[in-house]
Amino acid sequence: MYKVSADTCRGKVRSTNQDSFAWRILSDQLAYLIVCDGMGGESGGNVASYLAVNMVKAALDRSLVEGIASKSVRAALQSAVSAANAKILAEAQRDPRLKGMGTTLVAAVMVGSRAHFASVGDSRIYLGSREGLKQLTHDHTVVQMLLENGEITPEEAKDHPKRHYITRAVGVAPQVEMDYDEAELEPGDSLLLCSDGLYNMLSEEELRELTAQKNLGRLMRQANENGGADNITGVLLSLE
């Protein structure tokens, strides 16, 4: 059985909320979760994240069936993300005011106790278990590249002037490259999908402890109390 909680808020600094999310429990063995963080101006970011979430949601509603095989889940996620990419590009071409808009995207499909997940950009998916908290996704950012190349330290990365520069997004190019992976959950484990407005405003200890409590409301409130410098969105699934 799955238990899901989800929320979003504008934060204390931004004038609009450019995050979007969706989730659905299709059965006690099948569910999906989606979080997107838009970019491209006040209207463009809103539109891009909204379009991406709704395109992926519609595609997964059509393709997910009981007993679906792992390779079919991956194909469904790839098709859904590609459809979202094409839709955002088409809308940007149709309306000059939306030129340059795009969005990050993380999506997870639960088939029984197995999570199948896709990511583009710097929104994240975490796995909470008895062993602690593990980041499942890889940030597609300039700072991550600098870290991997040994050009900056983890401490320098926290306040780097380019920490918000992403290297991949949905809706900015004719083709979108998504990461895909899978993870097995044990009873009592949780899956957290969130925008950078949540994890950037929490210390590693706060993120770990509050996710372990499986209390999304406390995660959201703490991120806001710590400054709320960006839109804050989280979708938390627990495997009962």
mmCIF file of C-alpha atoms in Angstrom:
data_model
loop_
_atom_site.group_PDB
_atom_site.id
_atom_site.type_symbol
_atom_site.label_atom_id
_atom_site.label_comp_id
_atom_site.label_asym_id
_atom_site.label_seq_id
_atom_site.Cartn_x
_atom_site.Cartn_y
_atom_site.Cartn_z
ATOM 1 C CA MET A 1 0.000 0.000 0.000
ATOM 2 C CA TYR A 2 1.138 3.528 -0.756
ATOM 3 C CA LYS A 3 0.550 6.670 1.252
ATOM 4 C CA VAL A 4 1.169 9.980 -0.527
ATOM 5 C CA SER A 5 1.259 13.607 0.631
ATOM 6 C CA ALA A 6 2.055 16.576 -1.614
ATOM 7 C CA ASP A 7 2.224 20.347 -1.364
ATOM 8 C CA THR A 8 3.675 23.470 -2.938
ATOM 9 C CA CYS A 9 4.119 27.066 -1.810
ATOM 10 C CA ARG A 10 5.507 30.289 -3.264
ATOM 11 C CA GLY A 11 8.101 30.777 -0.527
ATOM 12 C CA LYS A 12 9.000 34.165 0.963
ATOM 13 C CA VAL A 13 10.868 35.785 -1.940
ATOM 14 C CA ARG A 14 9.319 34.863 -5.306
ATOM 15 C CA SER A 15 6.263 36.764 -6.527
ATOM 16 C CA THR A 16 4.852 33.710 -8.327
ATOM 17 C CA ASN A 17 4.995 29.940 -7.957
ATOM 18 C CA GLN A 18 6.537 28.280 -11.019
ATOM 19 C CA ASP A 19 6.481 24.755 -9.556
ATOM 20 C CA SER A 20 3.877 22.142 -10.482
ATOM 21 C CA PHE A 21 3.225 18.613 -9.256
ATOM 22 C CA ALA A 22 0.885 15.664 -9.682
ATOM 23 C CA TRP A 23 0.460 12.187 -8.247
ATOM 24 C CA ARG A 24 -1.947 9.309 -8.544
ATOM 25 C CA ILE A 25 -2.381 5.956 -6.851
ATOM 26 C CA LEU A 26 -3.787 3.678 -9.554
ATOM 27 C CA SER A 27 -3.939 0.576 -7.326
ATOM 28 C CA ASP A 28 -2.183 -0.891 -4.300
ATOM 29 C CA GLN A 29 0.590 -1.979 -6.706
ATOM 30 C CA LEU A 30 0.813 1.002 -9.074
ATOM 31 C CA ALA A 31 1.322 4.748 -8.596
ATOM 32 C CA TYR A 32 3.145 7.727 -10.065
ATOM 33 C CA LEU A 33 4.561 11.022 -8.774
ATOM 34 C CA ILE A 34 5.725 14.103 -10.721
ATOM 35 C CA VAL A 35 7.447 17.381 -9.761
ATOM 36 C CA CYS A 36 8.464 20.167 -12.156
ATOM 37 C CA ASP A 37 10.194 23.498 -11.528
ATOM 38 C CA GLY A 38 9.657 25.961 -14.358
ATOM 39 C CA MET A 39 11.963 28.652 -15.669
ATOM 40 C CA GLY A 40 11.737 31.442 -18.197
ATOM 41 C CA GLY A 41 10.115 34.460 -16.585
ATOM 42 C CA GLU A 42 7.012 34.904 -14.490
ATOM 43 C CA SER A 43 4.611 33.557 -17.100
ATOM 44 C CA GLY A 44 6.934 31.191 -18.977
ATOM 45 C CA GLY A 45 8.016 29.148 -15.964
ATOM 46 C CA ASN A 46 4.454 28.696 -14.809
ATOM 47 C CA VAL A 47 3.351 27.545 -18.229
ATOM 48 C CA ALA A 48 6.273 25.174 -18.817
ATOM 49 C CA SER A 49 5.924 23.321 -15.505
ATOM 50 C CA TYR A 50 2.137 23.123 -15.861
ATOM 51 C CA LEU A 51 2.358 21.754 -19.403
ATOM 52 C CA ALA A 52 5.045 19.218 -18.472
ATOM 53 C CA VAL A 53 3.165 17.855 -15.474
ATOM 54 C CA ASN A 54 -0.074 17.528 -17.382
ATOM 55 C CA MET A 55 1.509 15.943 -20.457
ATOM 56 C CA VAL A 56 3.384 13.379 -18.343
ATOM 57 C CA LYS A 57 0.311 12.716 -16.217
ATOM 58 C CA ALA A 58 -1.876 12.097 -19.275
ATOM 59 C CA ALA A 59 0.729 9.832 -20.872
ATOM 60 C CA LEU A 60 1.171 7.726 -17.729
ATOM 61 C CA ASP A 61 -2.584 7.463 -17.232
ATOM 62 C CA ARG A 62 -2.773 5.915 -20.706
ATOM 63 C CA SER A 63 0.210 3.593 -20.486
ATOM 64 C CA LEU A 64 0.412 2.237 -16.935
ATOM 65 C CA VAL A 65 -1.400 -1.059 -16.407
ATOM 66 C CA GLU A 66 -1.247 -3.781 -13.765
ATOM 67 C CA GLY A 67 1.774 -6.053 -14.177
ATOM 68 C CA ILE A 68 3.639 -3.669 -16.502
ATOM 69 C CA ALA A 69 7.217 -4.787 -17.200
ATOM 70 C CA SER A 70 10.225 -2.671 -16.229
ATOM 71 C CA LYS A 71 11.241 -2.040 -19.856
ATOM 72 C CA SER A 72 7.707 -0.850 -20.579
ATOM 73 C CA VAL A 73 7.806 1.586 -17.639
ATOM 74 C CA ARG A 74 11.040 3.057 -18.949
ATOM 75 C CA ALA A 75 9.551 3.410 -22.431
ATOM 76 C CA ALA A 76 6.418 5.028 -20.965
ATOM 77 C CA LEU A 77 8.483 7.585 -19.032
ATOM 78 C CA GLN A 78 10.663 8.368 -22.053
ATOM 79 C CA SER A 79 7.622 8.813 -24.261
ATOM 80 C CA ALA A 80 5.929 11.019 -21.662
ATOM 81 C CA VAL A 81 8.957 13.275 -21.215
ATOM 82 C CA SER A 82 9.429 13.564 -24.987
ATOM 83 C CA ALA A 83 5.769 14.534 -25.398
ATOM 84 C CA ALA A 84 6.139 17.190 -22.703
ATOM 85 C CA ASN A 85 9.261 18.523 -24.418
ATOM 86 C CA ALA A 86 7.482 18.799 -27.768
ATOM 87 C CA LYS A 87 4.430 20.488 -26.218
ATOM 88 C CA ILE A 88 6.480 23.163 -24.446
ATOM 89 C CA LEU A 89 8.493 23.894 -27.603
ATOM 90 C CA ALA A 90 5.312 24.195 -29.646
ATOM 91 C CA GLU A 91 3.716 26.612 -27.164
ATOM 92 C CA ALA A 92 6.865 28.743 -27.052
ATOM 93 C CA GLN A 93 6.866 28.974 -30.849
ATOM 94 C CA ARG A 94 3.171 29.858 -30.864
ATOM 95 C CA ASP A 95 3.480 32.640 -28.281
ATOM 96 C CA PRO A 96 6.619 34.871 -28.458
ATOM 97 C CA ARG A 97 6.114 35.882 -24.811
ATOM 98 C CA LEU A 98 6.936 32.295 -23.799
ATOM 99 C CA LYS A 99 10.165 32.033 -25.800
ATOM 100 C CA GLY A 100 12.928 30.345 -23.808
ATOM 101 C CA MET A 101 10.698 28.742 -21.208
ATOM 102 C CA GLY A 102 11.534 25.291 -19.883
ATOM 103 C CA THR A 103 11.289 23.164 -16.776
ATOM 104 C CA THR A 104 13.067 20.611 -14.664
ATOM 105 C CA LEU A 105 11.288 17.301 -14.203
ATOM 106 C CA VAL A 106 11.418 14.330 -11.867
ATOM 107 C CA ALA A 107 8.906 11.512 -12.158
ATOM 108 C CA ALA A 108 8.648 8.182 -10.367
ATOM 109 C CA VAL A 109 6.474 5.194 -11.179
ATOM 110 C CA MET A 110 5.933 2.673 -8.394
ATOM 111 C CA VAL A 111 5.261 -0.907 -9.510
ATOM 112 C CA GLY A 112 4.835 -2.884 -6.326
ATOM 113 C CA SER A 113 7.872 -2.046 -4.194
ATOM 114 C CA ARG A 114 10.043 -0.984 -7.128
ATOM 115 C CA ALA A 115 10.526 2.656 -8.069
ATOM 116 C CA HIS A 116 11.234 3.523 -11.706
ATOM 117 C CA PHE A 117 12.318 7.123 -12.033
ATOM 118 C CA ALA A 118 13.293 9.739 -14.596
ATOM 119 C CA SER A 119 14.982 13.108 -14.125
ATOM 120 C CA VAL A 120 15.924 16.189 -16.120
ATOM 121 C CA GLY A 121 17.473 19.216 -14.421
ATOM 122 C CA ASP A 122 18.046 19.793 -10.724
ATOM 123 C CA SER A 123 14.824 18.727 -9.036
ATOM 124 C CA ARG A 124 15.595 15.630 -6.992
ATOM 125 C CA ILE A 125 14.363 12.260 -5.778
ATOM 126 C CA TYR A 126 15.484 10.931 -2.408
ATOM 127 C CA LEU A 127 15.075 7.484 -0.873
ATOM 128 C CA GLY A 128 14.499 7.409 2.866
ATOM 129 C CA SER A 129 15.241 4.084 4.558
ATOM 130 C CA ARG A 130 16.679 2.557 7.733
ATOM 131 C CA GLU A 131 20.124 3.357 6.324
ATOM 132 C CA GLY A 132 19.298 7.064 6.140
ATOM 133 C CA LEU A 133 18.639 9.341 3.175
ATOM 134 C CA LYS A 134 20.051 8.726 -0.292
ATOM 135 C CA GLN A 135 19.818 11.024 -3.315
ATOM 136 C CA LEU A 136 18.737 8.839 -6.231
ATOM 137 C CA THR A 137 18.934 11.419 -9.013
ATOM 138 C CA HIS A 138 21.916 13.266 -10.488
ATOM 139 C CA ASP A 139 21.831 17.067 -10.700
ATOM 140 C CA HIS A 140 22.199 18.402 -14.223
ATOM 141 C CA THR A 141 23.896 21.653 -13.210
ATOM 142 C CA VAL A 142 27.058 23.623 -13.878
ATOM 143 C CA VAL A 143 28.038 23.261 -10.214
ATOM 144 C CA GLN A 144 27.684 19.470 -10.371
ATOM 145 C CA MET A 145 30.004 19.416 -13.386
ATOM 146 C CA LEU A 146 32.539 21.570 -11.552
ATOM 147 C CA LEU A 147 32.355 19.247 -8.534
ATOM 148 C CA GLU A 148 32.875 16.161 -10.667
ATOM 149 C CA ASN A 149 35.854 17.788 -12.374
ATOM 150 C CA GLY A 150 37.397 18.636 -9.011
ATOM 151 C CA GLU A 151 37.318 22.364 -9.759
ATOM 152 C CA ILE A 152 35.366 23.277 -6.615
ATOM 153 C CA THR A 153 34.745 21.691 -3.208
ATOM 154 C CA PRO A 154 31.340 20.668 -1.804
ATOM 155 C CA GLU A 155 31.546 23.666 0.543
ATOM 156 C CA GLU A 156 32.207 26.043 -2.349
ATOM 157 C CA ALA A 157 29.291 24.526 -4.260
ATOM 158 C CA LYS A 158 26.768 25.624 -1.624
ATOM 159 C CA ASP A 159 27.267 29.332 -2.369
ATOM 160 C CA HIS A 160 28.617 29.177 -5.909
ATOM 161 C CA PRO A 161 27.271 32.021 -8.116
ATOM 162 C CA LYS A 162 26.289 29.493 -10.799
ATOM 163 C CA ARG A 163 24.537 27.036 -8.476
ATOM 164 C CA HIS A 164 21.198 27.687 -10.193
ATOM 165 C CA TYR A 165 22.512 27.159 -13.748
ATOM 166 C CA ILE A 166 21.089 23.923 -15.092
ATOM 167 C CA THR A 167 22.537 22.015 -18.045
ATOM 168 C CA ARG A 168 19.400 20.112 -19.023
ATOM 169 C CA ALA A 169 15.736 21.088 -19.109
ATOM 170 C CA VAL A 170 12.487 19.983 -20.698
ATOM 171 C CA GLY A 171 11.260 22.210 -23.509
ATOM 172 C CA VAL A 172 14.419 24.079 -24.538
ATOM 173 C CA ALA A 173 15.684 21.898 -27.413
ATOM 174 C CA PRO A 174 14.137 19.565 -30.010
ATOM 175 C CA GLN A 175 15.449 16.524 -28.124
ATOM 176 C CA VAL A 176 15.555 16.029 -24.362
ATOM 177 C CA GLU A 177 17.957 13.692 -22.575
ATOM 178 C CA MET A 178 16.533 12.122 -19.434
ATOM 179 C CA ASP A 179 18.225 10.001 -16.804
ATOM 180 C CA TYR A 180 16.475 6.761 -15.846
ATOM 181 C CA ASP A 181 17.077 4.373 -12.962
ATOM 182 C CA GLU A 182 15.319 2.007 -10.585
ATOM 183 C CA ALA A 183 15.372 1.378 -6.840
ATOM 184 C CA GLU A 184 13.796 -1.227 -4.570
ATOM 185 C CA LEU A 185 11.895 -0.003 -1.519
ATOM 186 C CA GLU A 186 11.351 -1.944 1.689
ATOM 187 C CA PRO A 187 8.226 -1.592 3.846
ATOM 188 C CA GLY A 188 8.611 1.618 5.828
ATOM 189 C CA ASP A 189 10.776 3.303 3.181
ATOM 190 C CA SER A 190 9.797 6.598 1.593
ATOM 191 C CA LEU A 191 10.374 8.388 -1.706
ATOM 192 C CA LEU A 192 10.658 12.191 -1.745
ATOM 193 C CA LEU A 193 10.395 14.167 -4.998
ATOM 194 C CA CYS A 194 11.159 17.857 -4.570
ATOM 195 C CA SER A 195 12.198 21.086 -6.260
ATOM 196 C CA ASP A 196 15.463 22.809 -5.362
ATOM 197 C CA GLY A 197 13.499 25.308 -3.296
ATOM 198 C CA LEU A 198 13.024 22.579 -0.715
ATOM 199 C CA TYR A 199 16.389 20.856 -0.508
ATOM 200 C CA ASN A 200 18.454 24.050 -0.891
ATOM 201 C CA MET A 201 16.802 25.576 2.175
ATOM 202 C CA LEU A 202 17.445 22.588 4.443
ATOM 203 C CA SER A 203 20.639 21.258 5.964
ATOM 204 C CA GLU A 204 21.480 17.620 5.233
ATOM 205 C CA GLU A 205 20.538 16.783 8.831
ATOM 206 C CA GLU A 206 17.178 18.561 8.610
ATOM 207 C CA LEU A 207 16.362 16.879 5.313
ATOM 208 C CA ARG A 208 17.307 13.464 6.651
ATOM 209 C CA GLU A 209 15.475 13.787 9.970
ATOM 210 C CA LEU A 210 12.277 15.319 8.615
ATOM 211 C CA THR A 211 12.054 12.830 5.740
ATOM 212 C CA ALA A 212 12.492 10.010 8.268
ATOM 213 C CA GLN A 213 9.476 11.410 10.124
ATOM 214 C CA LYS A 214 7.489 11.169 6.866
ATOM 215 C CA ASN A 215 6.019 14.579 7.568
ATOM 216 C CA LEU A 216 5.953 16.645 4.389
ATOM 217 C CA GLY A 217 4.287 19.546 6.171
ATOM 218 C CA ARG A 218 7.265 19.915 8.495
ATOM 219 C CA LEU A 219 9.695 19.695 5.557
ATOM 220 C CA MET A 220 7.827 22.477 3.768
ATOM 221 C CA ARG A 221 7.521 24.689 6.851
ATOM 222 C CA GLN A 222 11.196 24.305 7.781
ATOM 223 C CA ALA A 223 12.335 25.205 4.264
ATOM 224 C CA ASN A 224 10.150 28.301 4.407
ATOM 225 C CA GLU A 225 11.299 29.241 7.903
ATOM 226 C CA ASN A 226 14.916 28.882 6.789
ATOM 227 C CA GLY A 227 14.402 31.636 4.247
ATOM 228 C CA GLY A 228 11.970 30.403 1.588
ATOM 229 C CA ALA A 229 14.235 31.819 -1.127
ATOM 230 C CA ASP A 230 12.476 29.900 -3.915
ATOM 231 C CA ASN A 231 9.237 28.078 -4.619
ATOM 232 C CA ILE A 232 8.973 24.966 -2.452
ATOM 233 C CA THR A 233 7.398 21.729 -3.669
ATOM 234 C CA GLY A 234 7.449 18.180 -2.380
ATOM 235 C CA VAL A 235 5.677 14.889 -3.041
ATOM 236 C CA LEU A 236 6.297 12.204 -0.422
ATOM 237 C CA LEU A 237 5.351 8.558 -0.877
ATOM 238 C CA SER A 238 5.596 5.985 1.903
ATOM 239 C CA LEU A 239 5.518 2.247 1.318
ATOM 240 C CA GLU A 240 3.261 0.907 4.060
#
